[in-house]
Amino acid sequence: MSDKDPKDEALSSQHGIVLTPEQLRGRRARNIAIGLGVTFLAVLFYAVTIVRLGGAVANRSI
Amino acid sequence: MSDASYFDESTTPKLPVAAPLDFIALLKPRVMSLVVFTAFAGFLFAPTLPHPLIIFAALFAIAVGAGASGALNMWYDSDIDAIMRRTRMRPIPAGRISADTALAFGVILSVLSVFTLGFVSNWLAATLLAFTIFFYVVIYTMWLKRLTPLNIVIGGAAGALPPIVGYAAATGDVSVASLVLFAIIFIWTPPHFWSLAILKIDEYGSVGVPMLPNVSGLRRTRLEILVYCLVLAPIGAVPWCLGFASWLYGVTAVSLGLGLLILAAQLFVAQDEATIRQAARRMFAFSILYLFALFLMLTIERALNLIGLF
């Protein structure tokens, strides 16, 4: 069974570029790595903000 | 022209096959770990330490900055990396990542690391990190490396800056202690890399990088290594002399400094090529052990001191 996404195949045939299974695997792995990296950064910045604000995190105008 | 011929395989740009591990290889993980280690030592010399999460985030930013420098170095040097045996399997010469992608990756990570360090620590540390990246990529890689045999002498400053960046990230200041750590790495760098350059003399010659053995010969290089080790051995003991490391560190630094001097002297008096290569190999390996042991001792001592056990 082909591991190509049907949408990819449709787009590829429309534009004339067909990705090899290796390229598709690489792209999927890169996308997952970018997703994990961005999530890690979001959590890190949130946690650092809380640590830097400390008790003042609750001080805000209602 | 028909669509079919327009998108003919020969005219279609080569699409990337890079896996995340190839991008990690671009960051030079071994160099990155040394940078994190020495920056952490700089952190520990701060009178008071920030919250552990701030330390983690700052070290992460410094590590990413070091990795970005590595990626930009590989981008610029991909032409000579393709020729040298030691580097020809790196992601760009091996064809797994394009040079343009590596350039974009390095620039994005550089900006990200500097601003992250600025936000989580302070802007002095961020500026020092930006200067370190600039110095390594522009001053060392682009300018000095292919121009002069002093490339590693001046360029070594980039590798020596992380303890200063670490201390600045913790305190917003620069201290004598962090400058001493800088001096140890700065003086250590030339004999370490010249030992490697003796072993790789043919490879550096084939790509035209003017390393000292290629330009001034083996005799002059071995003399320079000996002179640098004569300077490095006492500098290694300075943290003990100035009172910010214990006698235990002092004994370690003096013993390892003597070991380094003995190996440098053996390299200097070696006669035939095989003996010179053997002595250079020993010198190279021992220099890694020397720096690692000194910083490990400093780190352990300071860590125990901070929790009141030493």
mmCIF file of C-alpha atoms in Angstrom:
data_model
loop_
_atom_site.group_PDB
_atom_site.id
_atom_site.type_symbol
_atom_site.label_atom_id
_atom_site.label_comp_id
_atom_site.label_asym_id
_atom_site.label_seq_id
_atom_site.Cartn_x
_atom_site.Cartn_y
_atom_site.Cartn_z
ATOM 1 C CA MET A 1 0.000 0.000 0.000
ATOM 2 C CA SER A 2 1.321 3.471 -0.852
ATOM 3 C CA ASP A 3 2.080 5.722 2.171
ATOM 4 C CA LYS A 4 1.305 8.861 0.134
ATOM 5 C CA ASP A 5 -1.543 11.109 1.258
ATOM 6 C CA PRO A 6 -4.270 11.168 -1.481
ATOM 7 C CA LYS A 7 -4.367 15.003 -1.198
ATOM 8 C CA ASP A 8 -0.603 15.131 -1.785
ATOM 9 C CA GLU A 9 -0.952 12.886 -4.766
ATOM 10 C CA ALA A 10 -3.723 15.034 -6.249
ATOM 11 C CA LEU A 11 -1.692 18.216 -5.741
ATOM 12 C CA SER A 12 1.479 16.579 -7.011
ATOM 13 C CA SER A 13 -0.108 15.336 -10.191
ATOM 14 C CA GLN A 14 -1.778 18.730 -10.701
ATOM 15 C CA HIS A 15 1.600 20.534 -10.445
ATOM 16 C CA GLY A 16 3.709 17.821 -11.943
ATOM 17 C CA ILE A 17 5.901 17.163 -8.883
ATOM 18 C CA VAL A 18 5.698 13.752 -7.289
ATOM 19 C CA LEU A 19 7.374 13.293 -3.928
ATOM 20 C CA THR A 20 9.196 10.047 -3.317
ATOM 21 C CA PRO A 21 8.270 7.997 -0.227
ATOM 22 C CA GLU A 22 11.583 9.080 1.318
ATOM 23 C CA GLN A 23 10.767 12.762 0.757
ATOM 24 C CA LEU A 24 7.282 12.289 2.205
ATOM 25 C CA ARG A 25 8.707 10.538 5.270
ATOM 26 C CA GLY A 26 11.278 13.330 5.710
ATOM 27 C CA ARG A 27 8.621 16.030 5.402
ATOM 28 C CA ARG A 28 6.353 14.312 7.929
ATOM 29 C CA ALA A 29 9.222 13.882 10.418
ATOM 30 C CA ARG A 30 10.241 17.542 9.979
ATOM 31 C CA ASN A 31 6.655 18.701 10.530
ATOM 32 C CA ILE A 32 6.385 16.660 13.731
ATOM 33 C CA ALA A 33 9.750 18.029 14.953
ATOM 34 C CA ILE A 34 8.655 21.637 14.243
ATOM 35 C CA GLY A 35 5.365 21.008 16.066
ATOM 36 C CA LEU A 36 7.156 19.608 19.110
ATOM 37 C CA GLY A 37 9.680 22.492 19.043
ATOM 38 C CA VAL A 38 6.981 25.175 18.924
ATOM 39 C CA THR A 39 5.014 23.453 21.713
ATOM 40 C CA PHE A 40 8.166 23.244 23.854
ATOM 41 C CA LEU A 41 8.869 26.967 23.302
ATOM 42 C CA ALA A 42 5.276 27.930 24.171
ATOM 43 C CA VAL A 43 5.413 25.941 27.430
ATOM 44 C CA LEU A 44 8.894 27.304 28.255
ATOM 45 C CA PHE A 45 7.877 30.957 27.704
ATOM 46 C CA TYR A 46 4.694 30.459 29.723
ATOM 47 C CA ALA A 47 6.594 28.860 32.633
ATOM 48 C CA VAL A 48 9.349 31.520 32.547
ATOM 49 C CA THR A 49 6.693 34.264 32.593
ATOM 50 C CA ILE A 50 5.053 32.745 35.662
ATOM 51 C CA VAL A 51 8.437 32.362 37.425
ATOM 52 C CA ARG A 52 9.498 35.936 36.607
ATOM 53 C CA LEU A 53 6.199 37.431 37.730
ATOM 54 C CA GLY A 54 6.119 35.264 40.853
ATOM 55 C CA GLY A 55 3.394 36.331 43.304
ATOM 56 C CA ALA A 56 2.660 39.384 41.150
ATOM 57 C CA VAL A 57 1.010 37.101 38.595
ATOM 58 C CA ALA A 58 -2.269 37.537 40.499
ATOM 59 C CA ASN A 59 -2.034 41.363 40.546
ATOM 60 C CA ARG A 60 -4.177 42.653 37.723
ATOM 61 C CA SER A 61 -7.012 45.075 37.379
ATOM 62 C CA ILE A 62 -10.368 43.350 37.114
ATOM 63 C CA MET B 1 6.385 23.966 -23.699
ATOM 64 C CA SER B 2 4.056 21.309 -22.294
ATOM 65 C CA ASP B 3 3.452 20.873 -18.569
ATOM 66 C CA ALA B 4 5.103 17.506 -18.694
ATOM 67 C CA SER B 5 8.381 18.847 -20.055
ATOM 68 C CA TYR B 6 8.241 21.948 -17.821
ATOM 69 C CA PHE B 7 8.178 19.712 -14.739
ATOM 70 C CA ASP B 8 10.639 17.275 -16.164
ATOM 71 C CA GLU B 9 12.746 15.722 -13.380
ATOM 72 C CA SER B 10 15.934 17.318 -14.711
ATOM 73 C CA THR B 11 14.485 20.843 -14.423
ATOM 74 C CA THR B 12 12.650 20.348 -11.119
ATOM 75 C CA PRO B 13 14.605 21.540 -8.079
ATOM 76 C CA LYS B 14 15.827 18.696 -5.867
ATOM 77 C CA LEU B 15 13.383 18.347 -2.994
ATOM 78 C CA PRO B 16 14.729 17.841 0.528
ATOM 79 C CA VAL B 17 14.885 14.435 2.156
ATOM 80 C CA ALA B 18 16.364 15.716 5.433
ATOM 81 C CA ALA B 19 15.205 14.102 8.654
ATOM 82 C CA PRO B 20 15.176 16.050 11.951
ATOM 83 C CA LEU B 21 18.430 14.283 12.907
ATOM 84 C CA ASP B 22 20.173 15.966 9.955
ATOM 85 C CA PHE B 23 19.196 19.373 11.354
ATOM 86 C CA ILE B 24 20.468 18.306 14.769
ATOM 87 C CA ALA B 25 23.782 17.335 13.112
ATOM 88 C CA LEU B 26 23.948 20.899 11.686
ATOM 89 C CA LEU B 27 23.988 22.200 15.266
ATOM 90 C CA LYS B 28 27.287 20.379 16.047
ATOM 91 C CA PRO B 29 25.902 18.702 19.212
ATOM 92 C CA ARG B 30 29.352 17.905 20.676
ATOM 93 C CA VAL B 31 30.470 21.533 20.486
ATOM 94 C CA MET B 32 27.061 22.555 21.827
ATOM 95 C CA SER B 33 27.462 20.311 24.888
ATOM 96 C CA LEU B 34 30.886 21.842 25.641
ATOM 97 C CA VAL B 35 29.399 25.336 25.341
ATOM 98 C CA VAL B 36 26.536 24.452 27.715
ATOM 99 C CA PHE B 37 28.991 22.910 30.181
ATOM 100 C CA THR B 38 31.307 25.961 30.283
ATOM 101 C CA ALA B 39 28.376 28.410 30.341
ATOM 102 C CA PHE B 40 26.937 26.483 33.311
ATOM 103 C CA ALA B 41 30.293 26.878 35.097
ATOM 104 C CA GLY B 42 29.990 30.630 34.479
ATOM 105 C CA PHE B 43 26.481 30.516 35.977
ATOM 106 C CA LEU B 44 27.721 28.813 39.137
ATOM 107 C CA PHE B 45 30.192 31.627 39.849
ATOM 108 C CA ALA B 46 27.310 34.057 40.383
ATOM 109 C CA PRO B 47 26.943 35.139 44.038
ATOM 110 C CA THR B 48 23.237 34.247 43.933
ATOM 111 C CA LEU B 49 21.607 31.973 41.415
ATOM 112 C CA PRO B 50 18.324 32.679 39.622
ATOM 113 C CA HIS B 51 15.377 30.245 39.689
ATOM 114 C CA PRO B 52 16.344 26.808 38.238
ATOM 115 C CA LEU B 53 13.853 27.258 35.386
ATOM 116 C CA ILE B 54 15.504 30.571 34.426
ATOM 117 C CA ILE B 55 18.903 28.806 34.447
ATOM 118 C CA PHE B 56 17.484 26.021 32.257
ATOM 119 C CA ALA B 57 15.897 28.478 29.809
ATOM 120 C CA ALA B 58 19.071 30.598 29.618
ATOM 121 C CA LEU B 59 21.263 27.530 29.020
ATOM 122 C CA PHE B 60 18.794 26.371 26.370
ATOM 123 C CA ALA B 61 19.103 29.747 24.614
ATOM 124 C CA ILE B 62 22.910 29.626 24.827
ATOM 125 C CA ALA B 63 22.885 26.062 23.443
ATOM 126 C CA VAL B 64 20.655 27.093 20.531
ATOM 127 C CA GLY B 65 22.934 30.087 19.858
ATOM 128 C CA ALA B 66 25.961 27.776 19.761
ATOM 129 C CA GLY B 67 24.069 25.398 17.463
ATOM 130 C CA ALA B 68 23.106 28.282 15.162
ATOM 131 C CA SER B 69 26.803 29.229 14.885
ATOM 132 C CA GLY B 70 27.578 25.617 13.950
ATOM 133 C CA ALA B 71 24.871 25.607 11.248
ATOM 134 C CA LEU B 72 26.136 28.896 9.767
ATOM 135 C CA ASN B 73 29.715 27.563 9.896
ATOM 136 C CA MET B 74 28.634 24.433 7.981
ATOM 137 C CA TRP B 75 26.757 26.600 5.473
ATOM 138 C CA TYR B 76 29.818 28.744 4.719
ATOM 139 C CA ASP B 77 32.343 25.885 4.801
ATOM 140 C CA SER B 78 30.285 23.368 2.791
ATOM 141 C CA ASP B 79 32.718 23.681 -0.152
ATOM 142 C CA ILE B 80 35.741 22.547 1.869
ATOM 143 C CA ASP B 81 33.686 20.136 4.007
ATOM 144 C CA ALA B 82 32.920 18.209 0.806
ATOM 145 C CA ILE B 83 36.647 17.611 0.234
ATOM 146 C CA MET B 84 37.876 16.787 3.754
ATOM 147 C CA ARG B 85 37.429 13.172 4.852
ATOM 148 C CA ARG B 86 36.529 14.234 8.410
ATOM 149 C CA THR B 87 33.616 16.415 7.237
ATOM 150 C CA ARG B 88 32.379 15.043 3.914
ATOM 151 C CA MET B 89 29.448 13.198 5.518
ATOM 152 C CA ARG B 90 28.030 16.377 7.082
ATOM 153 C CA PRO B 91 24.413 17.082 5.972
ATOM 154 C CA ILE B 92 25.221 19.733 3.309
ATOM 155 C CA PRO B 93 28.089 18.006 1.435
ATOM 156 C CA ALA B 94 26.213 14.684 1.730
ATOM 157 C CA GLY B 95 23.262 16.349 -0.096
ATOM 158 C CA ARG B 96 20.684 15.822 2.650
ATOM 159 C CA ILE B 97 20.229 19.548 3.369
ATOM 160 C CA SER B 98 20.708 22.393 0.878
ATOM 161 C CA ALA B 99 23.104 25.238 1.730
ATOM 162 C CA ASP B 100 20.227 27.764 1.544
ATOM 163 C CA THR B 101 18.167 25.763 4.029
ATOM 164 C CA ALA B 102 21.140 25.592 6.434
ATOM 165 C CA LEU B 103 21.626 29.370 6.111
ATOM 166 C CA ALA B 104 17.958 30.076 6.879
ATOM 167 C CA PHE B 105 18.002 27.566 9.757
ATOM 168 C CA GLY B 106 21.134 29.174 11.268
ATOM 169 C CA VAL B 107 19.856 32.758 10.942
ATOM 170 C CA ILE B 108 16.433 31.919 12.430
ATOM 171 C CA LEU B 109 17.984 30.053 15.375
ATOM 172 C CA SER B 110 20.498 32.877 15.967
ATOM 173 C CA VAL B 111 17.727 35.480 16.241
ATOM 174 C CA LEU B 112 15.559 33.146 18.335
ATOM 175 C CA SER B 113 18.381 32.329 20.784
ATOM 176 C CA VAL B 114 19.464 35.962 21.300
ATOM 177 C CA PHE B 115 15.917 37.233 21.925
ATOM 178 C CA THR B 116 15.074 34.269 24.152
ATOM 179 C CA LEU B 117 18.151 34.942 26.313
ATOM 180 C CA GLY B 118 17.260 38.635 26.431
ATOM 181 C CA PHE B 119 13.712 37.874 27.605
ATOM 182 C CA VAL B 120 14.534 35.154 30.139
ATOM 183 C CA SER B 121 17.755 36.695 31.549
ATOM 184 C CA ASN B 122 18.944 40.148 30.523
ATOM 185 C CA TRP B 123 20.094 42.102 27.479
ATOM 186 C CA LEU B 124 23.809 42.164 28.431
ATOM 187 C CA ALA B 125 23.866 38.350 28.209
ATOM 188 C CA ALA B 126 21.848 38.482 24.955
ATOM 189 C CA THR B 127 24.274 41.029 23.465
ATOM 190 C CA LEU B 128 27.253 38.885 24.476
ATOM 191 C CA LEU B 129 25.604 35.836 22.880
ATOM 192 C CA ALA B 130 24.948 37.809 19.678
ATOM 193 C CA PHE B 131 28.595 38.947 19.688
ATOM 194 C CA THR B 132 29.759 35.332 20.186
ATOM 195 C CA ILE B 133 27.700 34.149 17.179
ATOM 196 C CA PHE B 134 28.937 37.093 15.077
ATOM 197 C CA PHE B 135 32.555 36.482 16.103
ATOM 198 C CA TYR B 136 32.435 32.761 15.304
ATOM 199 C CA VAL B 137 30.590 33.072 11.989
ATOM 200 C CA VAL B 138 31.884 36.335 10.522
ATOM 201 C CA ILE B 139 35.266 36.987 12.152
ATOM 202 C CA TYR B 140 36.456 33.363 12.416
ATOM 203 C CA THR B 141 34.640 31.342 9.720
ATOM 204 C CA MET B 142 34.270 33.931 6.957
ATOM 205 C CA TRP B 143 37.328 36.093 7.513
ATOM 206 C CA LEU B 144 40.208 34.549 9.476
ATOM 207 C CA LYS B 145 39.899 30.803 8.849
ATOM 208 C CA ARG B 146 41.038 30.911 5.207
ATOM 209 C CA LEU B 147 43.258 33.982 5.606
ATOM 210 C CA THR B 148 45.830 33.481 8.345
ATOM 211 C CA PRO B 149 47.466 30.772 10.492
ATOM 212 C CA LEU B 150 46.407 32.903 13.464
ATOM 213 C CA ASN B 151 42.784 31.906 12.670
ATOM 214 C CA ILE B 152 42.422 29.677 15.706
ATOM 215 C CA VAL B 153 44.302 32.045 18.036
ATOM 216 C CA ILE B 154 41.888 34.950 17.479
ATOM 217 C CA GLY B 155 38.856 32.817 16.609
ATOM 218 C CA GLY B 156 39.285 30.916 19.877
ATOM 219 C CA ALA B 157 37.694 33.899 21.634
ATOM 220 C CA ALA B 158 34.287 32.762 20.357
ATOM 221 C CA GLY B 159 34.629 29.366 22.048
ATOM 222 C CA ALA B 160 35.927 31.015 25.232
ATOM 223 C CA LEU B 161 33.008 33.426 25.690
ATOM 224 C CA PRO B 162 30.274 31.034 27.027
ATOM 225 C CA PRO B 163 31.378 31.274 30.723
ATOM 226 C CA ILE B 164 31.135 35.080 30.441
ATOM 227 C CA VAL B 165 27.702 34.757 28.804
ATOM 228 C CA GLY B 166 26.617 32.339 31.565
ATOM 229 C CA TYR B 167 27.794 34.642 34.358
ATOM 230 C CA ALA B 168 26.185 37.650 32.658
ATOM 231 C CA ALA B 169 22.907 35.713 32.287
ATOM 232 C CA ALA B 170 22.913 35.040 36.041
ATOM 233 C CA THR B 171 23.993 38.495 37.255
ATOM 234 C CA GLY B 172 23.736 41.055 34.429
ATOM 235 C CA ASP B 173 27.448 41.726 34.960
ATOM 236 C CA VAL B 174 30.955 40.515 34.051
ATOM 237 C CA SER B 175 33.349 39.409 36.818
ATOM 238 C CA VAL B 176 37.038 38.588 37.265
ATOM 239 C CA ALA B 177 36.076 34.934 37.791
ATOM 240 C CA SER B 178 34.277 34.719 34.438
ATOM 241 C CA LEU B 179 37.207 36.491 32.733
ATOM 242 C CA VAL B 180 39.600 33.899 34.201
ATOM 243 C CA LEU B 181 37.422 31.070 32.819
ATOM 244 C CA PHE B 182 37.507 32.880 29.459
ATOM 245 C CA ALA B 183 41.324 33.086 29.632
ATOM 246 C CA ILE B 184 41.683 29.357 30.376
ATOM 247 C CA ILE B 185 39.640 28.345 27.295
ATOM 248 C CA PHE B 186 41.213 31.073 25.125
ATOM 249 C CA ILE B 187 44.804 29.926 25.842
ATOM 250 C CA TRP B 188 43.786 26.246 25.697
ATOM 251 C CA THR B 189 42.303 26.514 22.169
ATOM 252 C CA PRO B 190 45.463 26.960 19.999
ATOM 253 C CA PRO B 191 47.506 23.996 21.328
ATOM 254 C CA HIS B 192 44.380 21.809 21.184
ATOM 255 C CA PHE B 193 43.596 22.633 17.543
ATOM 256 C CA TRP B 194 47.232 22.717 16.406
ATOM 257 C CA SER B 195 47.614 19.132 17.686
ATOM 258 C CA LEU B 196 44.652 18.192 15.509
ATOM 259 C CA ALA B 197 46.085 20.237 12.609
ATOM 260 C CA ILE B 198 49.339 18.224 12.808
ATOM 261 C CA LEU B 199 47.302 15.021 12.460
ATOM 262 C CA LYS B 200 45.183 16.441 9.607
ATOM 263 C CA ILE B 201 47.971 18.377 7.864
ATOM 264 C CA ASP B 202 47.273 16.788 4.458
ATOM 265 C CA GLU B 203 43.533 17.429 4.623
ATOM 266 C CA TYR B 204 43.931 21.097 5.602
ATOM 267 C CA GLY B 205 46.555 21.425 2.860
ATOM 268 C CA SER B 206 44.217 19.946 0.241
ATOM 269 C CA VAL B 207 41.519 22.568 0.919
ATOM 270 C CA GLY B 208 43.908 25.511 1.356
ATOM 271 C CA VAL B 209 43.089 26.348 4.975
ATOM 272 C CA PRO B 210 46.299 27.969 6.282
ATOM 273 C CA MET B 211 46.668 26.094 9.567
ATOM 274 C CA LEU B 212 49.973 26.709 11.370
ATOM 275 C CA PRO B 213 51.591 23.320 10.486
ATOM 276 C CA ASN B 214 50.856 23.915 6.777
ATOM 277 C CA VAL B 215 52.186 27.485 6.768
ATOM 278 C CA SER B 216 55.064 27.466 9.274
ATOM 279 C CA GLY B 217 55.940 23.789 9.421
ATOM 280 C CA LEU B 218 55.827 21.118 12.118
ATOM 281 C CA ARG B 219 58.852 22.405 14.066
ATOM 282 C CA ARG B 220 57.412 25.898 14.567
ATOM 283 C CA THR B 221 53.955 24.478 15.420
ATOM 284 C CA ARG B 222 55.382 22.179 18.092
ATOM 285 C CA LEU B 223 57.306 25.109 19.593
ATOM 286 C CA GLU B 224 54.134 27.239 19.670
ATOM 287 C CA ILE B 225 52.213 24.382 21.346
ATOM 288 C CA LEU B 226 54.920 24.148 24.007
ATOM 289 C CA VAL B 227 54.901 27.932 24.608
ATOM 290 C CA TYR B 228 51.092 28.032 24.873
ATOM 291 C CA CYS B 229 51.151 25.124 27.347
ATOM 292 C CA LEU B 230 53.776 26.982 29.416
ATOM 293 C CA VAL B 231 51.310 29.871 29.651
ATOM 294 C CA LEU B 232 48.221 27.652 30.079
ATOM 295 C CA ALA B 233 49.530 25.554 33.001
ATOM 296 C CA PRO B 234 49.800 28.532 35.440
ATOM 297 C CA ILE B 235 46.600 30.168 34.132
ATOM 298 C CA GLY B 236 44.754 26.911 34.864
ATOM 299 C CA ALA B 237 45.693 27.339 38.536
ATOM 300 C CA VAL B 238 44.573 31.006 38.761
ATOM 301 C CA PRO B 239 41.050 30.218 40.103
ATOM 302 C CA TRP B 240 42.771 28.619 43.124
ATOM 303 C CA CYS B 241 45.328 31.474 43.484
ATOM 304 C CA LEU B 242 42.534 34.092 43.423
ATOM 305 C CA GLY B 243 40.541 32.147 46.015
ATOM 306 C CA PHE B 244 37.456 31.181 44.019
ATOM 307 C CA ALA B 245 38.446 27.498 43.891
ATOM 308 C CA SER B 246 39.786 25.243 46.649
ATOM 309 C CA TRP B 247 43.212 23.639 47.106
ATOM 310 C CA LEU B 248 41.698 20.440 45.684
ATOM 311 C CA TYR B 249 41.114 22.253 42.405
ATOM 312 C CA GLY B 250 44.589 23.789 42.697
ATOM 313 C CA VAL B 251 46.262 20.373 43.042
ATOM 314 C CA THR B 252 44.229 19.045 40.077
ATOM 315 C CA ALA B 253 45.046 22.050 37.893
ATOM 316 C CA VAL B 254 48.779 21.947 38.714
ATOM 317 C CA SER B 255 48.998 18.147 38.160
ATOM 318 C CA LEU B 256 47.120 18.256 34.862
ATOM 319 C CA GLY B 257 49.114 21.334 33.807
ATOM 320 C CA LEU B 258 52.341 19.398 34.413
ATOM 321 C CA GLY B 259 50.950 16.476 32.417
ATOM 322 C CA LEU B 260 50.130 18.830 29.558
ATOM 323 C CA LEU B 261 53.641 20.320 29.683
ATOM 324 C CA ILE B 262 55.259 16.876 29.602
ATOM 325 C CA LEU B 263 53.182 15.884 26.547
ATOM 326 C CA ALA B 264 53.959 19.212 24.829
ATOM 327 C CA ALA B 265 57.683 18.683 25.523
ATOM 328 C CA GLN B 266 57.492 15.112 24.147
ATOM 329 C CA LEU B 267 55.802 16.467 21.025
ATOM 330 C CA PHE B 268 58.464 19.149 20.684
ATOM 331 C CA VAL B 269 61.435 16.746 20.900
ATOM 332 C CA ALA B 270 59.858 14.011 18.736
ATOM 333 C CA GLN B 271 62.087 13.266 15.733
ATOM 334 C CA ASP B 272 60.445 11.111 13.061
ATOM 335 C CA GLU B 273 56.961 11.526 11.553
ATOM 336 C CA ALA B 274 55.414 8.509 13.279
ATOM 337 C CA THR B 275 56.558 9.700 16.735
ATOM 338 C CA ILE B 276 55.323 13.236 16.036
ATOM 339 C CA ARG B 277 51.901 11.933 15.001
ATOM 340 C CA GLN B 278 51.688 9.704 18.059
ATOM 341 C CA ALA B 279 52.681 12.578 20.378
ATOM 342 C CA ALA B 280 50.213 14.939 18.659
ATOM 343 C CA ARG B 281 47.423 12.379 19.091
ATOM 344 C CA ARG B 282 48.222 12.050 22.815
ATOM 345 C CA MET B 283 48.416 15.835 23.178
ATOM 346 C CA PHE B 284 45.042 16.290 21.459
ATOM 347 C CA ALA B 285 43.314 13.687 23.644
ATOM 348 C CA PHE B 286 44.908 14.951 26.868
ATOM 349 C CA SER B 287 43.978 18.576 26.108
ATOM 350 C CA ILE B 288 40.291 17.544 25.980
ATOM 351 C CA LEU B 289 40.665 15.746 29.308
ATOM 352 C CA TYR B 290 42.498 18.780 30.776
ATOM 353 C CA LEU B 291 39.736 21.296 30.021
ATOM 354 C CA PHE B 292 36.936 18.894 30.929
ATOM 355 C CA ALA B 293 38.540 17.981 34.281
ATOM 356 C CA LEU B 294 39.215 21.612 35.244
ATOM 357 C CA PHE B 295 35.663 22.749 34.517
ATOM 358 C CA LEU B 296 34.181 19.636 36.125
ATOM 359 C CA MET B 297 36.160 20.330 39.324
ATOM 360 C CA LEU B 298 35.069 23.983 39.322
ATOM 361 C CA THR B 299 31.437 23.005 38.690
ATOM 362 C CA ILE B 300 31.316 20.335 41.410
ATOM 363 C CA GLU B 301 33.069 22.600 43.939
ATOM 364 C CA ARG B 302 30.769 25.539 43.269
ATOM 365 C CA ALA B 303 27.653 23.339 43.298
ATOM 366 C CA LEU B 304 28.643 21.804 46.653
ATOM 367 C CA ASN B 305 29.542 25.272 47.943
ATOM 368 C CA LEU B 306 26.145 26.687 46.946
ATOM 369 C CA ILE B 307 24.254 23.973 48.826
ATOM 370 C CA GLY B 308 26.582 24.374 51.819
ATOM 371 C CA LEU B 309 28.374 21.031 51.613
ATOM 372 C CA PHE B 310 31.880 22.319 50.797
#
